[in-house]
Coordinates of C-alpha atoms in Angstrom, one line a residue:
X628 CA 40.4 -12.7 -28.5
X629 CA 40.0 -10.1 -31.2
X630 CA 36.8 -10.9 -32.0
X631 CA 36.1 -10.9 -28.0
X632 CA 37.1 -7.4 -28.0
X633 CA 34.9 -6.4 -31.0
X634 CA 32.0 -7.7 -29.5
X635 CA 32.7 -6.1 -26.3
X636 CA 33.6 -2.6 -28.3
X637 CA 30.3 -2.9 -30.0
X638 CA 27.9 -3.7 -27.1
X639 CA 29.7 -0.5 -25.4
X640 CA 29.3 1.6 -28.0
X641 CA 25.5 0.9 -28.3
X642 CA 25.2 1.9 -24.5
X643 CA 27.1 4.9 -25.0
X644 CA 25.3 5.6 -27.9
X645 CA 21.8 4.7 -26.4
X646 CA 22.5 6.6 -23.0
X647 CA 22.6 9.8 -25.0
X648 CA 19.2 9.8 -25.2
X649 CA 17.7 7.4 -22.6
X650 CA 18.3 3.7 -21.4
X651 CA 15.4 2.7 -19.8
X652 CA 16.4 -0.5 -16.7
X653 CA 14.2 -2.5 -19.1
X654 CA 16.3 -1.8 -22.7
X655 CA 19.6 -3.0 -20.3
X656 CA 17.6 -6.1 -18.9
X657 CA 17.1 -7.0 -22.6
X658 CA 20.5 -5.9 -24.1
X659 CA 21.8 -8.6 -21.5
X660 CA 19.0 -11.1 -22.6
X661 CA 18.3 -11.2 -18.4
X662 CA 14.6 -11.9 -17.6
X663 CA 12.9 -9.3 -16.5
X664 CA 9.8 -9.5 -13.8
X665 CA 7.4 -7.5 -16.1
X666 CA 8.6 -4.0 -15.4
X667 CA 6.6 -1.0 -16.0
X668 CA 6.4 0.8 -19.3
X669 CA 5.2 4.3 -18.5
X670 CA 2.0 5.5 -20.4
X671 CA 2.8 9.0 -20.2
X672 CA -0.9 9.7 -22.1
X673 CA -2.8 7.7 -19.4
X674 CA -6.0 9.8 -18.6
X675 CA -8.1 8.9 -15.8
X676 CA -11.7 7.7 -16.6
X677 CA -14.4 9.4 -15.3
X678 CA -14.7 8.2 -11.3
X679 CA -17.5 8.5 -8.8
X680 CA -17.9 11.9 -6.6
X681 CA -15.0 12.0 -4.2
X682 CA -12.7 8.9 -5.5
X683 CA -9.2 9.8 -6.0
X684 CA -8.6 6.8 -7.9
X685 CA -9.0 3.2 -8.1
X686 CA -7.0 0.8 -7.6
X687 CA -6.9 -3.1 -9.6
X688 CA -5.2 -5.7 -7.4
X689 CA -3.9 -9.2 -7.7
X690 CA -5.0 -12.0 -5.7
X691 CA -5.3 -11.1 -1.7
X692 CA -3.4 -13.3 0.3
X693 CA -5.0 -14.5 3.4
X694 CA -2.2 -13.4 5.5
X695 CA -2.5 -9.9 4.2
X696 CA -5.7 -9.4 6.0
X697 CA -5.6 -8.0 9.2
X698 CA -9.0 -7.8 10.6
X699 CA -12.4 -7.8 9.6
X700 CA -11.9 -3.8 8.3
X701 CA -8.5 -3.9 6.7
X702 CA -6.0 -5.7 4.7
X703 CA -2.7 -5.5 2.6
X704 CA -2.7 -5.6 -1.3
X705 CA -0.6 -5.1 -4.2
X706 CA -1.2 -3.5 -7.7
X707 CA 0.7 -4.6 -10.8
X708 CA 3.3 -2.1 -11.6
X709 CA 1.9 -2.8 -15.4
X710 CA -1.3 -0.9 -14.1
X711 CA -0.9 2.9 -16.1
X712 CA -1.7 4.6 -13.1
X713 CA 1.1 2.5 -11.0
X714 CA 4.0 2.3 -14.4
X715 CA 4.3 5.9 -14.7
X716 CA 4.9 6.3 -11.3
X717 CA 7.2 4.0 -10.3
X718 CA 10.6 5.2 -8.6
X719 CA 14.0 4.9 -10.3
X720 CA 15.3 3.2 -7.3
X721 CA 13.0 0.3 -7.1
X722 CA 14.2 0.6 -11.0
X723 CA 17.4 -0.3 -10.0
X724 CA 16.9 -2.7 -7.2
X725 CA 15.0 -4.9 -9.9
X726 CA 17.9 -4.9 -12.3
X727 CA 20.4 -5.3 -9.1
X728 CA 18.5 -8.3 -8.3
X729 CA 18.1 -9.3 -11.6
X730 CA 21.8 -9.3 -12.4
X731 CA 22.4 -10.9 -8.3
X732 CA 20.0 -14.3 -9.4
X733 CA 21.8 -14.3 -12.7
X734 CA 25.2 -15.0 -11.4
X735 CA 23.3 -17.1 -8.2
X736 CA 23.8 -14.7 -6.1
X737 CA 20.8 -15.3 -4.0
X738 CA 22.0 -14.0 -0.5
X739 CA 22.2 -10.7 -2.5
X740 CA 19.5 -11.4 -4.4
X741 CA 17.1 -12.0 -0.9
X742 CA 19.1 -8.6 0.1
X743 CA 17.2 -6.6 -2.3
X744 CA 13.7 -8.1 -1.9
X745 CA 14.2 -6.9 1.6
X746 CA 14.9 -3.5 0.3
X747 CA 12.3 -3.7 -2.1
X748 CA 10.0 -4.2 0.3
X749 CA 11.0 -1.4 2.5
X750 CA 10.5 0.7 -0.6
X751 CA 7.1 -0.2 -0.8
X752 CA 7.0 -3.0 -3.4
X753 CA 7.2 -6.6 -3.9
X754 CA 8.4 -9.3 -6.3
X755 CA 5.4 -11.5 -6.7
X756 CA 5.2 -14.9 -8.4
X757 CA 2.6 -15.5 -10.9
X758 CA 2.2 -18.5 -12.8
X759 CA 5.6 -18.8 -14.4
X760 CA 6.0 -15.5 -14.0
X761 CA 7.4 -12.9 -11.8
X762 CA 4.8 -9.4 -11.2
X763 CA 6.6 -6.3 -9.4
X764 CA 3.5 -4.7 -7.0
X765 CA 3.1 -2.1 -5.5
X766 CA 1.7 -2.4 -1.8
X767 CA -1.2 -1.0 -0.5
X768 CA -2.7 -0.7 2.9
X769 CA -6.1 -0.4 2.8
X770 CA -9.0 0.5 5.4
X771 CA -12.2 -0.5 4.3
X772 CA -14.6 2.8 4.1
X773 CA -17.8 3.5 6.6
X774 CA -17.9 0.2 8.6
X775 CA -15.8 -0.5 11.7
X776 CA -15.1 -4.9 12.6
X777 CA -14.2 -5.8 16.1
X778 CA -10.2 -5.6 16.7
X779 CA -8.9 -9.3 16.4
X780 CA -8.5 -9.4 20.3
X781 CA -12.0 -8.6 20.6
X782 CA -15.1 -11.2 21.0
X783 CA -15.9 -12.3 17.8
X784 CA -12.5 -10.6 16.2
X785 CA -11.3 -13.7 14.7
X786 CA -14.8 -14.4 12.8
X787 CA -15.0 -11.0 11.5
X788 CA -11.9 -11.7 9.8
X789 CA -12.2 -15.1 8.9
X790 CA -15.8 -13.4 7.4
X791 CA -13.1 -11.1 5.2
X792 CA -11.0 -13.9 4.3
X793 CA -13.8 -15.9 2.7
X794 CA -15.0 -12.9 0.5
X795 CA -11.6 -11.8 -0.9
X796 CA -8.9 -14.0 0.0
X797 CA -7.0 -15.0 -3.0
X798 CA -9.2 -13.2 -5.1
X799 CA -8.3 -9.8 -7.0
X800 CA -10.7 -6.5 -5.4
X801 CA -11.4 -3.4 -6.9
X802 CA -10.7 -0.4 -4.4
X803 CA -12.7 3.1 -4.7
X804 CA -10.0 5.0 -2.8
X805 CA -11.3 8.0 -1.5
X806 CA -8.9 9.4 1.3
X807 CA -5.4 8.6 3.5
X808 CA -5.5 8.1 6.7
X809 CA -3.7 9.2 9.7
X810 CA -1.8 5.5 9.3
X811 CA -0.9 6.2 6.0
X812 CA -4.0 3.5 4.9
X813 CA -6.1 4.0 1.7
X814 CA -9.5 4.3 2.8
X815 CA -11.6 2.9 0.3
X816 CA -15.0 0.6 -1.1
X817 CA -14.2 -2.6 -1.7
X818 CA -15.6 -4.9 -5.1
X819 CA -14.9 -8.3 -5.2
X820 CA -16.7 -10.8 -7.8
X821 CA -19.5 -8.0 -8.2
X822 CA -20.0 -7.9 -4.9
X823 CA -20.3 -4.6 -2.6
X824 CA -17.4 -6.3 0.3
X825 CA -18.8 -3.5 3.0
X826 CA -22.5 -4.6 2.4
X827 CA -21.3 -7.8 2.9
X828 CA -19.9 -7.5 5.9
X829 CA -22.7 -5.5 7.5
X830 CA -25.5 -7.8 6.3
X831 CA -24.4 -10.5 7.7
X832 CA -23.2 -9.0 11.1
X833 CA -19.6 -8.9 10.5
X834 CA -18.8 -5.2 11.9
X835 CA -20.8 -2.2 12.9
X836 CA -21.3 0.9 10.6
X837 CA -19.0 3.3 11.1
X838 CA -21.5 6.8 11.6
X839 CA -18.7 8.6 12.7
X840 CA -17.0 8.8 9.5
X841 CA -19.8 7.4 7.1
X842 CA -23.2 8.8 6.9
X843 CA -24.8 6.3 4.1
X844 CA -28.1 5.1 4.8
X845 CA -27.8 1.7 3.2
X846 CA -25.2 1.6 5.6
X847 CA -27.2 2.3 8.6
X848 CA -30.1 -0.2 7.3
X849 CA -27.8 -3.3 6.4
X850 CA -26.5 -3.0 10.1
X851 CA -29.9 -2.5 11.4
X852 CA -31.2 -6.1 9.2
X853 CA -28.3 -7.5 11.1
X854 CA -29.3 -6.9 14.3
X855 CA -33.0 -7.4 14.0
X856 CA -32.0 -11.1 12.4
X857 CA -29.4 -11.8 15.2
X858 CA -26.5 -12.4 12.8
X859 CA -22.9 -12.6 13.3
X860 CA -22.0 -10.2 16.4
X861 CA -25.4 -8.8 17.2
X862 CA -25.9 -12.5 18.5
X863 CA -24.0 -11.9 21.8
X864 CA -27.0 -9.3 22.8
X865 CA -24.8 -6.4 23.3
X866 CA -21.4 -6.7 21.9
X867 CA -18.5 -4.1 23.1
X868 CA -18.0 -1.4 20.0
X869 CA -14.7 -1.7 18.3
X870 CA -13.8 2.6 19.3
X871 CA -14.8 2.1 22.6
X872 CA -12.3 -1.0 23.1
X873 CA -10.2 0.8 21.5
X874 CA -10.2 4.4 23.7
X875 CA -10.3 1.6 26.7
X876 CA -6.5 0.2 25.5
X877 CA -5.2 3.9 25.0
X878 CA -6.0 4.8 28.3
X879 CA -5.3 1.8 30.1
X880 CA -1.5 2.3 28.4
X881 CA -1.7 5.9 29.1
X882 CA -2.5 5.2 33.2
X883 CA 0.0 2.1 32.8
X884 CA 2.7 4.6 31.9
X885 CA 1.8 7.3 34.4
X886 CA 2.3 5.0 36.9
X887 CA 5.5 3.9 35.9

């Protein structure tokens, strides 16, 4: 029982000793030997590389899941919070919702432990299994930059996307983000496998370019390859645009509710 004690004085003193200074959520997951789901170091001398005019940054991701893509324009993706840019920046309370779950699977706890991947999640990151490993990620929503794919209720909605899923589902993208939406969506160009996703997509007749917000001229020529060679939509003749349907459903809710 003495000895109990001892140990038990000791361990506290290191705290106390430790938490004059700092205790990072990590240096406690280790003290306790609990495993810990690679938390973030921060890198506070991380310096940006050069980027191209207008990107605010760029974003690594792990594998897409297929049920994180939306459409045929947009999809859902994490980022390693072992990414520079994401570890320095990563917010003391998804800190401690790590090490509350942590500690919750450790005593199998796991109604409490599902309790604080739901609040996790709501926080804007995610536990994610990786081999035999656990990855906390940061989610992103993402809008694919300067082309616009037909809304999934759409003619030819479900192909556009199923068009998406092929070129990046389960695969890790690179992301060009150069803006936020009104949605809160990182608007970006997408790199998968060395492949330009956008160019992709407009080649082979998988959504319209988007000259509204984009003025590229590759752009503007792989849409207009597409519809001289009949691919994908432009083989319906005259397919509805994606904005138009769009305005339609606004004001058709607007008229619904005026008549209410």
């Amino acid at each position: 029982m003495v000895k109990t004690e001892s140990r038990i004085r000791v361990r506290n003193d290191t705290l106390l000793t430790s938490s004059r200074n700092y205790v990072s959520p990590q240096g406690i997951l280790e003290f306790y030997n609990f495993p810990i789901p690679s938390l973030p170091t921060a890198s506070p001398n991380y310096q940006p590389s050069l980027l191209p005019e207008g990107v605010q940054f760029v974003l690594n991701t792990l594998p897409v899941y297929d049920k994180c893509i939306g459409d045929g324009d947009g999809f859902t993706a994490y980022v390693p919070t072992t990414d520079p840019r994401e570890s320095a920046n990563v917010p003391l309370e998804v800190h401690e919702l790590v090490i509350a779950r942590t500690q919750a699977r450790k005593c199998r706890d796991y109604q409490s432990a599902d309790a604080l991947l739901s609040s996790l999640d709501e926080a804007g990151y995610k536990i994610i299994s990786c081999s035999d490993d656990e990855v906390l990620a940061r989610k992103y929503r993402i809008r694919m930059r300067g082309i616009d794919a037909p809304e999934l209720k759409m003619p030819y909605g479900k192909e556009s996307r199923n068009a998406l899923v092929k070129l990046i589902g389960g695969k890790s993208v690179k992301i060009y983000v150069y803006d936020l939406d009104q949605f809160g969506r990182y608007v970006g160009d997408i790199y998968c496998n060395n492949l330009f996703i956008q160019e992709q997509m407009l080649k082979n007749g998988h959504a319209w370019h988007f000259k509204t917000y984009d003025k590229r001229p590759e752009f503007a020529r792989w849409e207009r390859e597409a519809r001289a060679a009949n691919r994908g939509l432009w083989a319906s003749g005259n397919p509805e645009k994606p904005w138009v349907w769009r305005r339609d459903q606004r004001n058709a809710r607007q008229d619904a509710i005026q008549v209410y």
